[in-house]
mmCIF file of C-alpha atoms and ligand atoms in Angstrom:
data_model
loop_
_atom_site.group_PDB
_atom_site.id
_atom_site.type_symbol
_atom_site.label_atom_id
_atom_site.label_comp_id
_atom_site.label_asym_id
_atom_site.label_seq_id
_atom_site.Cartn_x
_atom_site.Cartn_y
_atom_site.Cartn_z
ATOM 1 C CA MET H 945 -184.203 171.960 -225.977
ATOM 2 C CA ALA H 946 -184.917 169.866 -222.898
ATOM 3 C CA TYR H 947 -182.584 168.345 -220.325
ATOM 4 C CA CYS H 948 -183.082 165.414 -218.118
ATOM 5 C CA LEU H 949 -184.166 166.421 -214.561
ATOM 6 C CA GLN H 950 -182.397 163.396 -213.126
ATOM 7 C CA CYS H 951 -178.870 163.540 -214.646
ATOM 8 C CA GLY H 952 -178.793 166.817 -216.886
ATOM 9 C CA HIS H 953 -178.277 164.914 -220.171
ATOM 10 C CA GLN H 954 -180.138 166.191 -223.267
ATOM 11 C CA ALA H 955 -183.564 164.442 -223.358
ATOM 12 C CA GLU H 956 -185.549 163.512 -226.361
ATOM 13 C CA HIS H 957 -189.256 163.168 -227.283
ATOM 14 C CA LYS H 958 -190.161 159.469 -228.024
ATOM 15 C CA ILE H 959 -192.635 156.826 -227.257
ATOM 16 C CA PRO H 960 -191.141 154.586 -224.396
ATOM 17 C CA GLU H 961 -191.262 150.804 -224.931
ATOM 18 C CA GLY H 962 -194.750 149.476 -223.912
ATOM 19 C CA ASP H 963 -196.269 153.096 -223.948
ATOM 20 C CA HIS H 964 -198.387 154.650 -226.626
ATOM 21 C CA ASN H 965 -197.771 158.421 -225.997
ATOM 22 C CA PRO H 966 -194.645 160.275 -226.774
ATOM 23 C CA ARG H 967 -192.690 161.485 -223.656
ATOM 24 C CA LEU H 968 -189.546 163.286 -222.868
ATOM 25 C CA VAL H 969 -187.121 160.452 -222.273
ATOM 26 C CA CYS H 970 -183.420 160.651 -221.157
ATOM 27 C CA PRO H 971 -181.202 158.370 -223.455
ATOM 28 C CA ASN H 972 -178.569 158.512 -220.779
ATOM 29 C CA CYS H 973 -180.368 157.312 -217.565
ATOM 30 C CA HIS H 974 -183.689 156.316 -219.213
ATOM 31 C CA TYR H 975 -185.643 158.653 -216.878
ATOM 32 C CA ILE H 976 -189.084 159.269 -218.292
ATOM 33 C CA HIS H 977 -190.533 162.769 -217.744
ATOM 34 C CA TYR H 978 -194.302 162.161 -217.436
ATOM 35 C CA GLU H 979 -196.506 165.236 -217.922
ATOM 36 C CA ASN H 980 -200.033 164.870 -216.554
ATOM 37 C CA PRO H 981 -203.023 167.198 -216.136
ATOM 38 C CA LYS H 982 -203.064 169.786 -213.356
ATOM 39 C CA VAL H 983 -205.761 170.546 -210.889
ATOM 40 C CA ILE H 984 -206.835 174.131 -210.491
ATOM 41 C CA CYS H 985 -209.018 174.746 -207.369
ATOM 42 C CA GLY H 986 -210.980 177.817 -206.653
ATOM 43 C CA ALA H 987 -213.987 179.340 -204.934
ATOM 44 C CA ILE H 988 -217.085 181.317 -205.760
ATOM 45 C CA VAL H 989 -217.296 183.337 -202.587
ATOM 46 C CA ILE H 990 -220.721 184.727 -201.843
ATOM 47 C CA HIS H 991 -221.740 187.637 -199.428
ATOM 48 C CA GLN H 992 -225.322 188.904 -199.321
ATOM 49 C CA ASP H 993 -226.014 187.689 -202.813
ATOM 50 C CA LYS H 994 -222.885 189.279 -204.247
ATOM 51 C CA VAL H 995 -219.980 187.507 -205.684
ATOM 52 C CA LEU H 996 -216.323 188.250 -204.862
ATOM 53 C CA LEU H 997 -214.223 188.935 -207.982
ATOM 54 C CA CYS H 998 -210.540 189.629 -208.246
ATOM 55 C CA ARG H 999 -208.835 191.612 -211.034
ATOM 56 C CA ARG H 1000 -205.595 189.917 -211.934
ATOM 57 C CA ALA H 1001 -202.278 191.511 -211.239
ATOM 58 C CA ILE H 1002 -200.492 188.619 -212.921
ATOM 59 C CA GLU H 1003 -200.191 187.070 -216.295
ATOM 60 C CA PRO H 1004 -201.865 185.313 -217.891
ATOM 61 C CA ARG H 1005 -204.961 187.553 -218.365
ATOM 62 C CA TYR H 1006 -203.418 190.497 -216.464
ATOM 63 C CA GLY H 1007 -206.215 193.135 -215.723
ATOM 64 C CA TYR H 1008 -209.100 190.579 -216.252
ATOM 65 C CA TRP H 1009 -211.515 189.514 -213.486
ATOM 66 C CA THR H 1010 -211.520 186.106 -212.050
ATOM 67 C CA LEU H 1011 -212.778 184.042 -209.125
ATOM 68 C CA PRO H 1012 -210.014 183.228 -206.579
ATOM 69 C CA ALA H 1013 -208.341 179.988 -208.112
ATOM 70 C CA GLY H 1014 -205.035 178.490 -208.721
ATOM 71 C CA PHE H 1015 -202.914 175.364 -209.090
ATOM 72 C CA MET H 1016 -203.440 172.853 -206.292
ATOM 73 C CA GLU H 1017 -200.349 172.219 -204.062
ATOM 74 C CA ILE H 1018 -199.020 168.940 -202.748
ATOM 75 C CA GLY H 1019 -200.168 168.268 -199.162
ATOM 76 C CA GLU H 1020 -203.517 170.033 -199.463
ATOM 77 C CA THR H 1021 -207.059 168.862 -200.177
ATOM 78 C CA MET H 1022 -208.941 170.630 -203.060
ATOM 79 C CA ALA H 1023 -211.152 172.657 -200.698
ATOM 80 C CA GLU H 1024 -208.016 173.690 -198.825
ATOM 81 C CA GLY H 1025 -206.478 174.891 -202.026
ATOM 82 C CA ALA H 1026 -209.585 176.903 -202.779
ATOM 83 C CA ALA H 1027 -209.421 178.482 -199.347
ATOM 84 C CA ARG H 1028 -205.818 179.256 -199.840
ATOM 85 C CA GLU H 1029 -206.252 180.906 -203.090
ATOM 86 C CA THR H 1030 -209.000 183.069 -201.611
ATOM 87 C CA ILE H 1031 -206.528 184.210 -198.973
ATOM 88 C CA GLU H 1032 -203.758 184.919 -201.534
ATOM 89 C CA GLU H 1033 -205.940 186.762 -204.021
ATOM 90 C CA ALA H 1034 -208.576 188.524 -201.873
ATOM 91 C CA ALA H 1035 -207.227 188.347 -198.290
ATOM 92 C CA ALA H 1036 -210.634 186.740 -197.412
ATOM 93 C CA ILE H 1037 -211.753 183.582 -195.611
ATOM 94 C CA ALA H 1038 -214.014 181.366 -197.674
ATOM 95 C CA ILE H 1039 -216.161 179.267 -195.380
ATOM 96 C CA LYS H 1040 -218.750 176.384 -195.793
ATOM 97 C CA PRO H 1041 -217.239 175.044 -199.038
ATOM 98 C CA ASN H 1042 -219.641 172.820 -201.148
ATOM 99 C CA LEU H 1043 -218.239 171.227 -204.288
ATOM 100 C CA TYR H 1044 -219.961 173.052 -207.074
ATOM 101 C CA CYS H 1045 -218.409 172.899 -210.640
ATOM 102 C CA LEU H 1046 -215.987 170.461 -212.174
ATOM 103 C CA TYR H 1047 -214.449 171.247 -215.684
ATOM 104 C CA ASP H 1048 -212.371 168.953 -217.852
ATOM 105 C CA ILE H 1049 -210.284 171.020 -220.266
ATOM 106 C CA PRO H 1050 -208.515 168.133 -222.095
ATOM 107 C CA HIS H 1051 -206.652 170.102 -224.757
ATOM 108 C CA ILE H 1052 -204.707 172.083 -222.175
ATOM 109 C CA GLY H 1053 -204.537 169.310 -219.622
ATOM 110 C CA GLN H 1054 -206.405 171.107 -216.840
ATOM 111 C CA ILE H 1055 -209.081 170.251 -214.351
ATOM 112 C CA TYR H 1056 -210.944 172.983 -212.604
ATOM 113 C CA VAL H 1057 -212.681 172.303 -209.238
ATOM 114 C CA LEU H 1058 -214.826 175.169 -207.904
ATOM 115 C CA TYR H 1059 -216.387 175.373 -204.554
ATOM 116 C CA LEU H 1060 -219.440 177.352 -203.538
ATOM 117 C CA THR H 1061 -218.513 179.216 -200.339
ATOM 118 C CA GLU H 1062 -219.511 182.098 -198.140
ATOM 119 C CA LEU H 1063 -217.438 184.990 -197.146
ATOM 120 C CA LYS H 1064 -216.502 185.109 -193.501
ATOM 121 C CA ASP H 1065 -217.696 188.271 -191.813
ATOM 122 C CA GLY H 1066 -218.017 189.949 -195.192
ATOM 123 C CA GLU H 1067 -214.339 190.964 -194.963
ATOM 124 C CA PHE H 1068 -211.858 191.045 -197.758
ATOM 125 C CA ASP H 1069 -208.949 193.179 -199.054
ATOM 126 C CA VAL H 1070 -206.739 193.056 -202.033
ATOM 127 C CA GLY H 1071 -204.295 190.194 -202.177
ATOM 128 C CA PRO H 1072 -200.771 190.438 -203.679
ATOM 129 C CA GLU H 1073 -201.913 188.668 -206.913
ATOM 130 C CA SER H 1074 -204.763 191.136 -207.497
ATOM 131 C CA LEU H 1075 -205.131 194.694 -208.652
ATOM 132 C CA GLU H 1076 -208.410 195.069 -206.922
ATOM 133 C CA CYS H 1077 -211.172 192.996 -205.320
ATOM 134 C CA ALA H 1078 -214.895 193.783 -205.156
ATOM 135 C CA LEU H 1079 -218.337 192.227 -204.499
ATOM 136 C CA PHE H 1080 -220.529 192.224 -207.594
ATOM 137 C CA GLU H 1081 -224.286 191.969 -208.020
ATOM 138 C CA GLU H 1082 -225.324 189.922 -210.973
ATOM 139 C CA ASP H 1083 -226.135 193.051 -213.218
ATOM 140 C CA GLU H 1084 -222.651 194.337 -212.354
ATOM 141 C CA ILE H 1085 -220.588 191.418 -213.588
ATOM 142 C CA PRO H 1086 -218.108 192.589 -216.287
ATOM 143 C CA TRP H 1087 -218.911 189.652 -218.556
ATOM 144 C CA ASP H 1088 -216.464 190.813 -221.295
ATOM 145 C CA GLU H 1089 -213.574 191.094 -218.902
ATOM 146 C CA ILE H 1090 -213.785 187.634 -217.363
ATOM 147 C CA ALA H 1091 -210.295 185.947 -217.436
ATOM 148 C CA PHE H 1092 -211.251 182.309 -218.116
ATOM 149 C CA GLU H 1093 -214.168 180.340 -219.547
ATOM 150 C CA ALA H 1094 -214.419 178.176 -216.419
ATOM 151 C CA VAL H 1095 -214.881 181.250 -214.425
ATOM 152 C CA LYS H 1096 -217.601 182.605 -216.800
ATOM 153 C CA ARG H 1097 -219.471 179.267 -216.649
ATOM 154 C CA THR H 1098 -219.362 179.129 -212.888
ATOM 155 C CA LEU H 1099 -220.767 182.567 -212.573
ATOM 156 C CA LYS H 1100 -223.576 181.712 -215.041
ATOM 157 C CA HIS H 1101 -224.372 178.465 -213.190
ATOM 158 C CA TYR H 1102 -224.536 180.345 -209.840
ATOM 159 C CA PHE H 1103 -226.927 183.105 -210.980
ATOM 160 C CA LYS H 1104 -229.132 180.608 -212.697
ATOM 161 C CA ASP H 1105 -229.263 177.963 -209.806
ATOM 162 C CA ARG H 1106 -230.054 180.629 -207.205
ATOM 163 C CA GLN H 1107 -233.183 181.639 -209.002
ATOM 164 C CA THR H 1108 -234.725 178.325 -207.738
ATOM 165 C CA ILE H 1109 -232.432 177.450 -204.817
ATOM 166 C CA SER H 1110 -231.823 179.438 -201.641
ATOM 167 C CA ASP H 1111 -229.715 177.123 -199.566
ATOM 168 C CA HIS H 1112 -226.114 176.872 -200.731
ATOM 169 C CA GLY H 1113 -225.859 173.331 -199.542
ATOM 170 C CA SER H 1114 -228.620 172.253 -201.904
ATOM 171 C CA PHE H 1115 -226.975 173.609 -205.105
ATOM 172 C CA PRO H 1116 -226.326 170.948 -207.721
ATOM 173 C CA ILE H 1117 -222.885 169.893 -209.004
ATOM 174 C CA HIS H 1118 -222.139 170.820 -212.528
ATOM 175 C CA GLN H 1119 -219.683 168.758 -214.493
ATOM 176 C CA GLU H 1120 -218.746 169.733 -217.935
ATOM 177 C CA SER H 1121 -215.945 169.410 -220.501
ATOM 178 C CA ILE H 1122 -214.658 172.667 -222.070
ATOM 179 C CA PRO H 1123 -213.809 172.057 -225.817
ATOM 180 C CA LYS H 1124 -210.902 173.576 -227.655
ATOM 181 C CA ASP H 1125 -213.228 175.851 -229.841
ATOM 182 C CA LYS H 1126 -213.885 178.004 -226.876
ATOM 183 C CA GLY H 1127 -210.946 180.066 -227.847
ATOM 184 C CA ILE H 1128 -208.852 178.989 -224.820
ATOM 185 C CA LYS H 1129 -205.194 179.307 -225.133
ATOM 186 C CA ARG H 1130 -202.626 177.310 -223.270
ATOM 187 C CA TYR H 1131 -200.868 179.652 -220.867
HETATM 188 ZN ZN1 ZN I 1010 -181.037 161.355 -217.448
#
């Protein structure tokens, strides 16, 4: 059961007049609760050809490895969000951000924006949202324990791109849509 955020009355799912999608609508004050896709910003943080991964201390995907990433906050840019998440998850400073991967995940209403960055001074620790953090060589990546499809794809793009490109500023931007059949659940 859902209640109106505006007046507390019980709200109902219906298509508002002049609209074409069902929304949560309040029959009392007529407030329409729009739900739109969310932006998740993150960073692939590189140090001496290794990638910084964090093992999640929170649900969803507790215990799985991820790149620092999370929901964008109001008042920050996407790159600032990626830097903030890197601090929160790995107590690390991500510098020189370059836009790298963009993923549409329409069936769960998410957009992932990943920046290719470098690790300042090679320093990191374990943030409060992580069980452990570590730098991985390509052949050490725990592919079967990666938390999210967008993270897996970003790692694959990086290891492929770096075979032919050495300067991070010259990496291409990858833009993809991740379909429902990738086994992604809505968390
Ligand atoms: Zn209301």
